Tab-separated table of C-alpha atoms in Angstrom:
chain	number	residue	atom	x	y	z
A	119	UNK	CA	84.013	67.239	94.840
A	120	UNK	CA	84.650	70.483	97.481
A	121	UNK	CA	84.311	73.725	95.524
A	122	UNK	CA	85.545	77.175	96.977
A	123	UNK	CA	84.269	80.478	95.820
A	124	UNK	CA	87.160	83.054	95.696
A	125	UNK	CA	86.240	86.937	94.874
A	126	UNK	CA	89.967	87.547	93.639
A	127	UNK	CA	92.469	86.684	91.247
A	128	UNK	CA	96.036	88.282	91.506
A	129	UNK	CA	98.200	86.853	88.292
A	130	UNK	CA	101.856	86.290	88.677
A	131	UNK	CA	104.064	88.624	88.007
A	132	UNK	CA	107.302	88.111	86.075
A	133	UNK	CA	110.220	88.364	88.041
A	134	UNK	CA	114.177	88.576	87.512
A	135	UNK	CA	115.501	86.592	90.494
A	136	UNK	CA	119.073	86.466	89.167
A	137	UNK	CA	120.895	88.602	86.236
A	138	UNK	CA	118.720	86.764	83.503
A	139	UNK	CA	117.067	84.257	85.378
A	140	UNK	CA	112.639	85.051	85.633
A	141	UNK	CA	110.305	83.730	87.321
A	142	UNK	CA	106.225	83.556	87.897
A	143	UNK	CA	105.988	84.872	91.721
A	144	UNK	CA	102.574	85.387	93.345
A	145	UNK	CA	103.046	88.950	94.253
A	146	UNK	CA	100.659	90.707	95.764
A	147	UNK	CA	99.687	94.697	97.142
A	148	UNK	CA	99.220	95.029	100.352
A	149	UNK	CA	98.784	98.020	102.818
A	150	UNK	CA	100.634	98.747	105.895
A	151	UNK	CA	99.028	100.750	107.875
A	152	UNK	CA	101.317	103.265	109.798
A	153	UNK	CA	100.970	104.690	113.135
A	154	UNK	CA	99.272	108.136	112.440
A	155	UNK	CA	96.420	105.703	110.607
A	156	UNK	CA	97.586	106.827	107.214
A	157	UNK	CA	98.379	103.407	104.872
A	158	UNK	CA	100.797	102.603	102.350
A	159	UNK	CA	101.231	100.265	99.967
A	160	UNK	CA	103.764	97.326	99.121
A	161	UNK	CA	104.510	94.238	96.895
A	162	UNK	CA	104.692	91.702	98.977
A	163	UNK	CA	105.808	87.865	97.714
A	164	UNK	CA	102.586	85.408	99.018
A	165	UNK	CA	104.389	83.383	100.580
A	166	UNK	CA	102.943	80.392	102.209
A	167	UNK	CA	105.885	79.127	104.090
A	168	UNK	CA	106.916	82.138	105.837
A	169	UNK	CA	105.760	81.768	109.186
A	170	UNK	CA	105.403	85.596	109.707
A	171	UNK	CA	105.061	88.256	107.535
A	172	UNK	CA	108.745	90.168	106.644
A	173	UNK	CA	109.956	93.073	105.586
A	174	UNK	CA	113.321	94.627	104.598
A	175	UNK	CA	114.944	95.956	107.657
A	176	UNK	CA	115.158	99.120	105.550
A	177	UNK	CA	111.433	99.733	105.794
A	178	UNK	CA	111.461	100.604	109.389
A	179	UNK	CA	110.525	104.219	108.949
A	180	UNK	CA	106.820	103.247	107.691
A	181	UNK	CA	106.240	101.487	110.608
A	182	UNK	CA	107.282	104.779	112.405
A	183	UNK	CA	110.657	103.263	114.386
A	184	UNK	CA	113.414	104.975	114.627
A	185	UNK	CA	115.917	101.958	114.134
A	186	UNK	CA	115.098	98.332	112.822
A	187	UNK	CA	116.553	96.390	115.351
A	188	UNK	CA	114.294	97.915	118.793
A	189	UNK	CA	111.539	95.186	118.582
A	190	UNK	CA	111.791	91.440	120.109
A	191	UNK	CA	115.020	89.841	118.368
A	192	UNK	CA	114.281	86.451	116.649
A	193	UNK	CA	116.093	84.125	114.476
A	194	UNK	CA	115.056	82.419	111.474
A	195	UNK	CA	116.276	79.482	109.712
A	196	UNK	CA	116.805	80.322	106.057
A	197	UNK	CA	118.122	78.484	103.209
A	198	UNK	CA	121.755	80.075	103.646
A	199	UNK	CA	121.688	79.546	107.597
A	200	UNK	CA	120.179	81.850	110.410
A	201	UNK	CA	119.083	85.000	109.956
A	202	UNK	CA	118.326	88.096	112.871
A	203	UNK	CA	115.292	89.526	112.729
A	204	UNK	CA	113.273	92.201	114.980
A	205	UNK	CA	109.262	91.485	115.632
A	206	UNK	CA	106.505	94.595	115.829
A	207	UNK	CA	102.442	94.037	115.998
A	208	UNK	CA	100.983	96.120	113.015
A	209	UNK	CA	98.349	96.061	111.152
A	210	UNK	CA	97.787	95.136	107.386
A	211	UNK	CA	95.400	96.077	104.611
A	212	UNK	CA	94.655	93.342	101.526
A	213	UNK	CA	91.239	93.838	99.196
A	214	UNK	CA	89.978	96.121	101.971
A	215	UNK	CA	90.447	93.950	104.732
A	216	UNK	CA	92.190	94.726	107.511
A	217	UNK	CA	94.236	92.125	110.371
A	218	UNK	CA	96.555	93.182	112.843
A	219	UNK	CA	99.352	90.440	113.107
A	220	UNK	CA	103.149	90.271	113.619
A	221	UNK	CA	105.867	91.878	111.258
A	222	UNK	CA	109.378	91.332	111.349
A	223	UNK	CA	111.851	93.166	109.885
A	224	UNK	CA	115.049	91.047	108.141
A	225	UNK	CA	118.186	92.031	106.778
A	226	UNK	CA	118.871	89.471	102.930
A	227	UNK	CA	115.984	89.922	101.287
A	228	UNK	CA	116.600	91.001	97.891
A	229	UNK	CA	116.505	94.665	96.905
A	230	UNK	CA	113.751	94.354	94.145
A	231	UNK	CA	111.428	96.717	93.103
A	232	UNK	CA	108.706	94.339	92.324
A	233	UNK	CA	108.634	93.104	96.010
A	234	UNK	CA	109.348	94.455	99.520
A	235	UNK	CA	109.029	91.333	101.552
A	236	UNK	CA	107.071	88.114	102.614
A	237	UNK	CA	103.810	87.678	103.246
A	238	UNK	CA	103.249	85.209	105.812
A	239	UNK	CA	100.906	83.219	107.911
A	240	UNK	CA	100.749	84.069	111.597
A	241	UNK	CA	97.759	86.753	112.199
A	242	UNK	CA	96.828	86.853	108.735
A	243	UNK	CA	95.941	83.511	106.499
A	244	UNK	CA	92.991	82.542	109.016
A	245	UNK	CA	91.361	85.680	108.294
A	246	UNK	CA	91.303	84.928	104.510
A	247	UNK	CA	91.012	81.577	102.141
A	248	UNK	CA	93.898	81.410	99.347
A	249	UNK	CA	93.823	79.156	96.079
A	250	UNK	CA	96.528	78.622	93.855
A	251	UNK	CA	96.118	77.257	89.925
A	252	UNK	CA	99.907	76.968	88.916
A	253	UNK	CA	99.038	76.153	85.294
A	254	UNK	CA	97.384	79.820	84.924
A	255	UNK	CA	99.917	81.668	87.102
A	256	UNK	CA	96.993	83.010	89.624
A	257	UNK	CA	96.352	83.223	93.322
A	258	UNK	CA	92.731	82.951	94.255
A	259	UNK	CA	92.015	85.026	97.399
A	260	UNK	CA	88.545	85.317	99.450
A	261	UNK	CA	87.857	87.461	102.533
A	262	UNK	CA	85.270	85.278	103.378
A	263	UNK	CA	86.913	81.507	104.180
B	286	UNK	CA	78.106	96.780	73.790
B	287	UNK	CA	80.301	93.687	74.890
B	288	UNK	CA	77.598	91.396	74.618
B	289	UNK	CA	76.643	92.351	71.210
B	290	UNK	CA	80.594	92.064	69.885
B	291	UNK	CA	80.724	88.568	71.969
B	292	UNK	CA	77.493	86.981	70.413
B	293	UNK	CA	77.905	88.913	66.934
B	294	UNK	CA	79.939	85.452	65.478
B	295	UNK	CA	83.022	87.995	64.635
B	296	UNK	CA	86.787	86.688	64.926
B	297	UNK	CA	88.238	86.478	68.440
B	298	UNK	CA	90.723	88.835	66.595
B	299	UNK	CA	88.574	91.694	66.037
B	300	UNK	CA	86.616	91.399	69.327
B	301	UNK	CA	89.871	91.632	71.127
B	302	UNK	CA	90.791	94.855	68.585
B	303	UNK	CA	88.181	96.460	69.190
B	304	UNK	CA	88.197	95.998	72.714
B	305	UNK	CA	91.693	97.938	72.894
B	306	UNK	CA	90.103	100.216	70.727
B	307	UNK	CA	87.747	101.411	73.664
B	308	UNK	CA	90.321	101.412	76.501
B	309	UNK	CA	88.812	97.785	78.008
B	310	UNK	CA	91.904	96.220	79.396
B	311	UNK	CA	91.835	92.302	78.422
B	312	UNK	CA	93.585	88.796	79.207
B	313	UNK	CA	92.893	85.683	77.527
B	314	UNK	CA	93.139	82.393	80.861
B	315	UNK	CA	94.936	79.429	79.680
B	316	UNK	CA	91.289	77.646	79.383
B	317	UNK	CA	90.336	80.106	76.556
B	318	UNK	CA	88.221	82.305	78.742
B	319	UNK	CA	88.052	86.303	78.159
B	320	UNK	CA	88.846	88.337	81.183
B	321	UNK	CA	88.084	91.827	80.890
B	322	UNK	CA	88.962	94.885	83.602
B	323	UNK	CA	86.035	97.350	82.976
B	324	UNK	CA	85.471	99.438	86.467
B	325	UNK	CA	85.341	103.126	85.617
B	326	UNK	CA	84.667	106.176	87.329
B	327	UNK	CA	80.865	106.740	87.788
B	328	UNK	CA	81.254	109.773	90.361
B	329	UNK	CA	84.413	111.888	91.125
B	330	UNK	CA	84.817	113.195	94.516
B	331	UNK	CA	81.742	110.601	95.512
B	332	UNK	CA	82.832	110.883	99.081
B	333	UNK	CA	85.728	113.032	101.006
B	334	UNK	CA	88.856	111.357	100.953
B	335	UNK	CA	89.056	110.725	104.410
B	336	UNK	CA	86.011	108.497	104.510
B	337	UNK	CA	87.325	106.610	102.419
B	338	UNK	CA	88.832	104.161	104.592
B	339	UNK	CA	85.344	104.156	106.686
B	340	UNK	CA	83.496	103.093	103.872
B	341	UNK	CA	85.883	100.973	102.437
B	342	UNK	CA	85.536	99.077	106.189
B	343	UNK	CA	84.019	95.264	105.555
B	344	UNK	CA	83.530	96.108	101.979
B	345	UNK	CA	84.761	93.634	98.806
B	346	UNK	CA	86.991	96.029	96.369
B	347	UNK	CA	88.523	94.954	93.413
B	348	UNK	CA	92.088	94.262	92.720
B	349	UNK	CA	93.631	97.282	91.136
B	350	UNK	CA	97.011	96.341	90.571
B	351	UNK	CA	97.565	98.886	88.791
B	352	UNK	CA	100.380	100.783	90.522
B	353	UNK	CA	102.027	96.951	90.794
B	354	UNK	CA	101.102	96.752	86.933
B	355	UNK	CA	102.608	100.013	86.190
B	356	UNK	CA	106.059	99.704	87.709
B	357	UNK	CA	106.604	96.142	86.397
B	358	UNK	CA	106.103	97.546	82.922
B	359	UNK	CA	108.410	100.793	83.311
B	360	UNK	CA	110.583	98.949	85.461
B	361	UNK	CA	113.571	99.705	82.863
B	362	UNK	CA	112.545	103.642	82.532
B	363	UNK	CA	112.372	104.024	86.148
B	364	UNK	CA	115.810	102.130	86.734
B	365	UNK	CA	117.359	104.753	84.190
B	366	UNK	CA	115.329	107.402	86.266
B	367	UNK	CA	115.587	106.473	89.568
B	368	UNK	CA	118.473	103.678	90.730
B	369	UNK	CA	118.543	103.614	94.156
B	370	UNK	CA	115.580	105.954	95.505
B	371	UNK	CA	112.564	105.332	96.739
B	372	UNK	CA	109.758	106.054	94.601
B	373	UNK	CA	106.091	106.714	95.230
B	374	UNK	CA	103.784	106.099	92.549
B	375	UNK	CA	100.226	107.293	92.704
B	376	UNK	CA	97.369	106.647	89.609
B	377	UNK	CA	100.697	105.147	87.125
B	378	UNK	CA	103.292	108.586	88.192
B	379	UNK	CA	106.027	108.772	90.244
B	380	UNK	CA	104.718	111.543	92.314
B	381	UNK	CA	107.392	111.510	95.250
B	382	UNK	CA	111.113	110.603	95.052
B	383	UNK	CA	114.027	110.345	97.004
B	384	UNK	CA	117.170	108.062	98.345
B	385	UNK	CA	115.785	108.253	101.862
B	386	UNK	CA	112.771	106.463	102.904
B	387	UNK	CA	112.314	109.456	106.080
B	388	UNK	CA	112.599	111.826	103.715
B	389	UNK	CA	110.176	110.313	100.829
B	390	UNK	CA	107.457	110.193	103.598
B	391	UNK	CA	107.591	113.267	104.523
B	392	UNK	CA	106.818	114.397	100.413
B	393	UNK	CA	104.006	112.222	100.692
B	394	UNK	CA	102.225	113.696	103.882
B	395	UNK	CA	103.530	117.071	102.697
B	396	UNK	CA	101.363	116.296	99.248
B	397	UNK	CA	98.611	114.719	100.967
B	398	UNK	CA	98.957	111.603	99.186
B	399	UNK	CA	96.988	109.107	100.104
B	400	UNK	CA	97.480	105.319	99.722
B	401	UNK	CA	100.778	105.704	97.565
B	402	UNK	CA	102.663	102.501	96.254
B	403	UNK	CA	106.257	102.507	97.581
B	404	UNK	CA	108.628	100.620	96.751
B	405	UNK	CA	112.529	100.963	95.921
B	406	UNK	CA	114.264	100.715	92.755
B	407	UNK	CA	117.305	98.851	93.123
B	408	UNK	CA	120.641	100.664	91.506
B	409	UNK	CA	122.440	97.088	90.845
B	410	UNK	CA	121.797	93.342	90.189
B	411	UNK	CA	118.928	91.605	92.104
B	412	UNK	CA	120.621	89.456	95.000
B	413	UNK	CA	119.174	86.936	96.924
B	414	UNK	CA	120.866	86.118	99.698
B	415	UNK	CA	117.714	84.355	101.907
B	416	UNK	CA	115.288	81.276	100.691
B	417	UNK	CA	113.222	81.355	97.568
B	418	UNK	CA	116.950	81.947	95.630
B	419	UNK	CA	116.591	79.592	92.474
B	420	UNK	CA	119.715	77.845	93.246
B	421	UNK	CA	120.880	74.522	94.164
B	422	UNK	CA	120.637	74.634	97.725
């Protein structure tokens, strides 16, 4: 038997996807931290297969830009086809733990006030070990994988 | 105090009572465990606000959730309040406001905030138009 030691537990949060429709979403707070090295915080959806952490294109002024679409242009393969999206190095904040890693910033993701965007692997899941336990609704997270 | 209640034999029932009685936020796991959320405030000001990132550096701190928490249970208040701004919440209050992210920023930094939550609150039905919609795809 392998056993992991986690220090966290973040429970799912309830979540109306569609008019009616909820669902148990590991959502979780992180902090962005902006350019003048002041941090903010946002829900973010843990998302294990988003390759890269992203954000509504909307967000753009925390990451101190004065348009969304001025970083490296990349598309993404999404359920409903491909979808533009603009790539920036920043750095993020979760439990006190900081990792700089790339951010890209996507027009269709939905405007909900329980969550801003993905969280995603690239620059970020190595630095950290992640558990999930479905039948509880939590996400186990350590700092120390 | 805890201890005592959880070894006195008592109901589950009046344990859990009387832990809402004192403020001790509680959640019962599926496996029949008690959770409880007990960190309080054993110093105020204990260090300059600016150092608090510093110290914070390499250190475990515990989920807070709260602001997460907070908005998720006065999501319907702050729909009625707020469709279609951006809101910053700071220890459970909306503390800045506005429909333009630039602008909401600049209440924050005027106000010294530091840390806020931000997040938007939408002024119409939730649409998913990306992955993770619960549709037949």
């Amino acid at each position: 038997m392998q056993t992991r030691t986690f220090e966290h537990t973040v429970q799912f949060r309830n979540v109306e996807i569609d008019p009616g429709v909820w669902e148990s979403l590991p959502i979780i707070t992180v902090g962005l931290v902006q350019p003048d090295g002041s941090s903010v915080e946002l829900p973010l959806l843990f998302d294990t297969g988003a390759n890269v952490t992203s954000l509504r294109w909307d967000l753009y002024p925390l990451l101190g830009l004065s348009s969304w679409d001025i970083g490296e242009p990349i598309e993404i393969s999404t359920a409903n086809g491909i979808a533009l999206a603009y790539q920036y190095d920043f750095t993020l904040e979760l439990f006190g733990k900081r990792t700089t890693c790339p951010i890209r910033l996507m027009k269709g993701l939905p405007s909900d006030a329980l969550f801003m965007g993905l969280f995603g692997r690239e620059g970020v899941f190595q630095d950290f070990g992640f558990g999930f336990w479905e039948g509880s609704k939590e996400l186990y997270i350590t700092l120390q994988p | 105090m805890l201890e005592f209640a959880l070894t006195s034999g008592r109901p589950p029932e009046e344990i859990l009572r009387q832990l809402d009685s004192i403020g001790i936020e509680w959640y019962v796991t599926n496996q029949g465990d008690l959770s409880i959320k007990a960190w309080q405030i054993a110093a105020e000001n204990f260090i300059p606000a600016e150092r608090v990132d510093e110290i914070r550096q390499g250190h475990v701190i515990p989920d807070d959730g709260d602001a997460l928490e907070w908005v998720s249970a006065n999501l319907e208040q702050l729909t009625r309040e707020y469709a279609g701004s951006w809101i910053a919440i700071k220890n459970n209050a909306v503390v800045a406001a506005s429909t333009n992210l630039q602008e909401l920023l600049g209440q924050i930094e005027a106000q010294s905030i530091p840390n806020p939550f931000l997040t938007q609150v939408p002024d119409g039905p939730i649409i998913w138009e990306t992955a993770f919609a619960n549709k037949d795809l």
